[in-house]
Short mmCIF file of C-alpha atoms and ligand atoms in Angstrom, two decimals:
data_model
loop_
_atom_site.label_atom_id
_atom_site.label_comp_id
_atom_site.label_asym_id
_atom_site.label_seq_id
_atom_site.Cartn_x
_atom_site.Cartn_y
_atom_site.Cartn_z
CA MET X 1 -1.38 -12.33 -17.78
CA SER X 2 1.78 -14.43 -17.72
CA ALA X 3 2.25 -16.75 -14.77
CA ASN X 4 5.53 -14.97 -13.97
CA THR X 5 4.73 -11.74 -12.15
CA ILE X 6 8.22 -10.55 -11.16
CA ARG X 7 8.32 -7.67 -13.69
CA LEU X 8 4.80 -6.49 -12.86
CA ASN X 9 5.59 -6.47 -9.14
CA GLN X 10 8.89 -4.64 -9.66
CA ALA X 11 6.95 -1.86 -11.41
CA MET X 12 4.85 -1.29 -8.27
CA SER X 13 6.38 1.66 -6.50
CA HIS X 14 3.87 2.27 -3.71
CA PHE X 15 6.32 1.79 -0.86
CA ASP X 16 9.39 3.29 -2.58
CA GLY X 17 10.99 5.74 -0.19
CA HIS X 18 9.45 4.09 2.88
CA ASP X 19 11.82 2.69 5.50
CA THR X 20 9.45 -0.11 6.46
CA LEU X 21 6.09 -1.58 5.48
CA TRP X 22 3.71 -4.31 6.63
CA LEU X 23 3.34 -7.54 4.69
CA PHE X 24 0.25 -9.71 5.30
CA GLY X 25 0.77 -13.47 4.88
CA TYR X 26 -2.15 -15.89 4.69
CA GLY X 27 -0.59 -19.05 3.21
CA SER X 28 2.96 -20.35 3.40
CA LEU X 29 4.01 -16.86 4.47
CA ILE X 30 2.37 -17.63 7.85
CA TYR X 31 4.58 -20.60 8.62
CA LYS X 32 7.64 -20.07 6.42
CA ALA X 33 9.18 -16.66 7.02
CA ASP X 34 12.42 -17.09 5.06
CA PHE X 35 13.19 -13.35 5.10
CA PRO X 36 14.31 -10.93 7.79
CA PHE X 37 11.57 -8.99 9.54
CA LEU X 38 11.52 -6.38 12.28
CA GLU X 39 8.29 -7.45 13.92
CA ARG X 40 5.60 -10.12 13.46
CA LYS X 41 1.98 -9.94 14.69
CA PRO X 42 -1.19 -12.01 14.13
CA ALA X 43 -3.52 -9.94 11.99
CA ARG X 44 -6.56 -10.04 9.72
CA ILE X 45 -7.81 -8.45 6.55
CA HIS X 46 -11.44 -7.84 5.66
CA ASN X 47 -13.44 -8.73 2.54
CA TRP X 48 -11.18 -11.60 1.42
CA SER X 49 -11.35 -15.40 1.76
CA ARG X 50 -8.43 -17.85 1.56
CA ARG X 51 -8.97 -20.51 -1.14
CA PHE X 52 -6.87 -23.33 -2.62
CA TRP X 53 -7.61 -22.06 -6.11
CA GLN X 54 -4.14 -21.17 -7.40
CA GLY X 55 -1.94 -23.53 -9.38
CA SER X 56 1.68 -23.97 -8.30
CA HIS X 57 4.15 -24.61 -11.11
CA ASP X 58 7.28 -23.78 -9.16
CA HIS X 59 6.88 -24.79 -5.52
CA ARG X 60 4.35 -27.58 -4.92
CA GLY X 61 3.93 -28.83 -8.48
CA THR X 62 5.41 -28.48 -11.95
CA PRO X 63 4.21 -26.73 -15.13
CA GLU X 64 3.03 -30.14 -16.41
CA GLN X 65 1.38 -31.11 -13.12
CA PRO X 66 0.67 -27.99 -11.09
CA GLY X 67 -0.05 -28.30 -7.38
CA ARG X 68 -2.76 -26.32 -5.58
CA VAL X 69 -1.92 -23.48 -3.18
CA VAL X 70 -3.90 -20.67 -1.59
CA THR X 71 -4.80 -17.27 -2.92
CA LEU X 72 -7.26 -14.62 -1.77
CA ILE X 73 -10.69 -14.28 -3.34
CA ALA X 74 -12.74 -11.10 -2.88
CA ALA X 75 -15.53 -11.92 -0.40
CA PRO X 76 -17.45 -8.92 0.96
CA GLY X 77 -18.08 -9.24 4.71
CA LYS X 78 -15.60 -12.11 5.22
CA VAL X 79 -12.39 -11.98 7.22
CA CYS X 80 -9.08 -13.71 6.51
CA GLU X 81 -6.75 -14.29 9.45
CA GLY X 82 -2.99 -14.49 8.98
CA MET X 83 0.34 -13.04 10.05
CA ALA X 84 1.68 -9.53 9.48
CA TYR X 85 5.41 -8.83 9.19
CA LEU X 86 7.13 -5.46 9.40
CA ILE X 87 9.78 -5.56 6.67
CA THR X 88 12.00 -3.20 4.72
CA PRO X 89 11.27 -2.65 1.00
CA GLU X 90 14.52 -4.49 0.14
CA GLU X 91 12.72 -7.74 0.99
CA PHE X 92 10.52 -7.32 -2.09
CA ALA X 93 13.31 -8.74 -4.27
CA HIS X 94 13.13 -12.08 -2.46
CA LEU X 95 9.35 -12.02 -2.00
CA ASP X 96 8.62 -11.17 -5.65
CA PHE X 97 10.77 -14.13 -6.68
CA ARG X 98 9.15 -16.48 -4.16
CA GLU X 99 5.61 -15.40 -5.15
CA LYS X 100 6.33 -15.07 -8.90
CA ASN X 101 3.90 -17.76 -10.03
CA GLY X 102 0.90 -15.50 -10.56
CA TYR X 103 0.86 -13.38 -7.39
CA LEU X 104 0.71 -9.58 -7.52
CA ARG X 105 1.35 -7.17 -4.68
CA VAL X 106 -2.03 -5.77 -3.59
CA LEU X 107 -2.50 -2.92 -1.12
CA THR X 108 -4.70 -3.82 1.81
CA ASP X 109 -5.73 -2.53 5.21
CA ILE X 110 -4.33 -4.81 7.91
CA GLU X 111 -5.97 -5.02 11.33
CA PHE X 112 -3.69 -6.30 14.08
CA ARG X 113 -5.26 -8.73 16.56
CA GLY X 114 -3.78 -6.83 19.46
CA GLY X 115 -5.37 -3.58 18.19
CA GLY X 116 -4.42 -0.96 15.63
CA CYS X 117 -4.21 -1.11 11.88
CA ALA X 118 -1.93 -0.17 8.99
CA GLN X 119 -1.92 -0.21 5.23
CA GLY X 120 0.27 -2.96 3.81
CA VAL X 121 0.75 -5.48 1.05
CA ALA X 122 -0.52 -8.99 0.41
CA TYR X 123 0.44 -11.20 -2.54
CA VAL X 124 -2.76 -12.15 -4.39
CA ALA X 125 -3.07 -14.41 -7.45
CA ASP X 126 -6.25 -13.41 -9.25
CA GLN X 127 -8.21 -15.20 -11.95
CA ASN X 128 -6.34 -13.36 -14.72
CA ASN X 129 -3.08 -15.19 -14.13
CA SER X 130 -2.50 -18.21 -16.31
CA ALA X 131 -1.72 -20.51 -13.36
CA PHE X 132 -5.15 -19.85 -11.75
CA LEU X 133 -7.15 -23.08 -11.36
CA GLY X 134 -10.34 -21.78 -9.73
CA PRO X 135 -12.93 -23.55 -7.63
CA ALA X 136 -13.35 -27.28 -7.11
CA SER X 137 -14.94 -29.28 -4.32
CA GLU X 138 -12.85 -29.72 -1.20
CA LEU X 139 -12.62 -33.47 -1.90
CA GLU X 140 -11.35 -32.82 -5.45
CA ILE X 141 -8.83 -30.33 -4.10
CA ALA X 142 -7.61 -32.90 -1.54
CA ARG X 143 -7.25 -35.52 -4.32
CA HIS X 144 -5.27 -33.04 -6.40
CA ILE X 145 -2.99 -32.15 -3.45
CA VAL X 146 -2.29 -35.80 -2.58
CA ARG X 147 -0.76 -36.46 -6.00
CA SER X 148 1.21 -33.18 -6.34
CA GLU X 149 4.81 -32.42 -5.54
CA GLY X 150 7.32 -29.79 -6.68
CA PRO X 151 10.76 -28.31 -5.96
CA SER X 152 9.63 -27.04 -2.51
CA GLY X 153 8.26 -30.44 -1.52
CA LYS X 154 4.99 -32.28 -1.25
CA ASN X 155 1.79 -30.31 -1.80
CA SER X 156 0.31 -32.18 1.18
CA ASP X 157 3.01 -30.72 3.45
CA TYR X 158 1.97 -27.20 2.35
CA LEU X 159 -1.64 -27.98 3.31
CA LEU X 160 -0.80 -29.70 6.61
CA GLN X 161 1.63 -26.98 7.70
CA LEU X 162 -0.89 -24.27 6.84
CA ALA X 163 -3.66 -26.03 8.80
CA GLU X 164 -1.32 -26.41 11.78
CA ALA X 165 -0.28 -22.75 11.59
CA LEU X 166 -3.94 -21.68 11.51
CA ARG X 167 -4.68 -23.79 14.58
CA GLY X 168 -1.72 -22.02 16.21
CA LEU X 169 -3.54 -18.76 15.50
CA ASP X 170 -6.81 -20.20 16.94
CA GLU X 171 -8.32 -19.74 13.52
CA VAL X 172 -11.03 -22.06 12.22
CA ASP X 173 -10.83 -21.97 8.42
CA GLU X 174 -13.52 -24.41 7.28
CA HIS X 175 -12.21 -24.56 3.69
CA VAL X 176 -8.65 -25.46 4.74
CA PHE X 177 -9.75 -27.82 7.50
CA ALA X 178 -12.23 -29.67 5.24
CA ILE X 179 -9.48 -30.25 2.65
CA GLU X 180 -7.17 -31.43 5.45
CA ARG X 181 -9.83 -33.90 6.69
CA HIS X 182 -10.28 -35.32 3.18
CA LEU X 183 -6.53 -35.58 2.67
CA LEU X 184 -6.05 -37.44 5.96
CA GLU X 185 -8.82 -39.85 4.98
CA LEU X 186 -7.30 -40.40 1.55
CA THR X 187 -3.87 -41.12 3.03
CA ALA X 188 -4.97 -43.20 6.04
CA SER X 189 -3.48 -46.67 5.80
CA PRO X 190 -6.05 -49.44 5.36
CA LEU X 191 -6.59 -51.62 8.47
C1 SIN Q 1 0.91 -15.98 1.33
O1 SIN Q 1 1.32 -16.91 2.03
O2 SIN Q 1 0.58 -14.90 1.85
C2 SIN Q 1 0.82 -16.10 -0.16
C3 SIN Q 1 0.59 -17.49 -0.67
C4 SIN Q 1 1.69 -18.45 -0.39
O3 SIN Q 1 2.87 -18.12 -0.63
O4 SIN Q 1 1.41 -19.56 0.08
#
């Protein structure tokens, strides 16, 4: 599958005719909501884990030197915490463009932290997209992030802002926090 998913996402008609729908964000969509929304609530989805396994050609890296950003990996029994936004379907135009580097709209059940649930959409970049990088050790991922930068800024800012946003949600994500620890060690100035 091509790394540009705009066309594929535009063909997804699940929420056509709906006035509103819930979007689940688990990466930059937690801390960078650059779209109008009607409501925002901390939420979780089941059977997925957040992993820095997706390449970024357009935001935190370049096609020649992709950065590393998060995607969701199927993980039975695991929970991924994030932020849910109530949006109108018109926002898909902006979101499909923003998430075009390999992410597809996937239907998911969203459980709100305050209680209740709804079906909604998350953007997931699976292993079939050509920008997918796959697993590496958390130290290797930190080394990769330190040297990456793209049109949206430094890859390290993406990681640090995500870690901060997760702390704001009282979420302990060992994968993200281990990469953050390595990155801070790698960038600490020598005494
Ligand atoms: C998301 O935040 O939900 C998708 C991945 C990203 O844009 O960082």
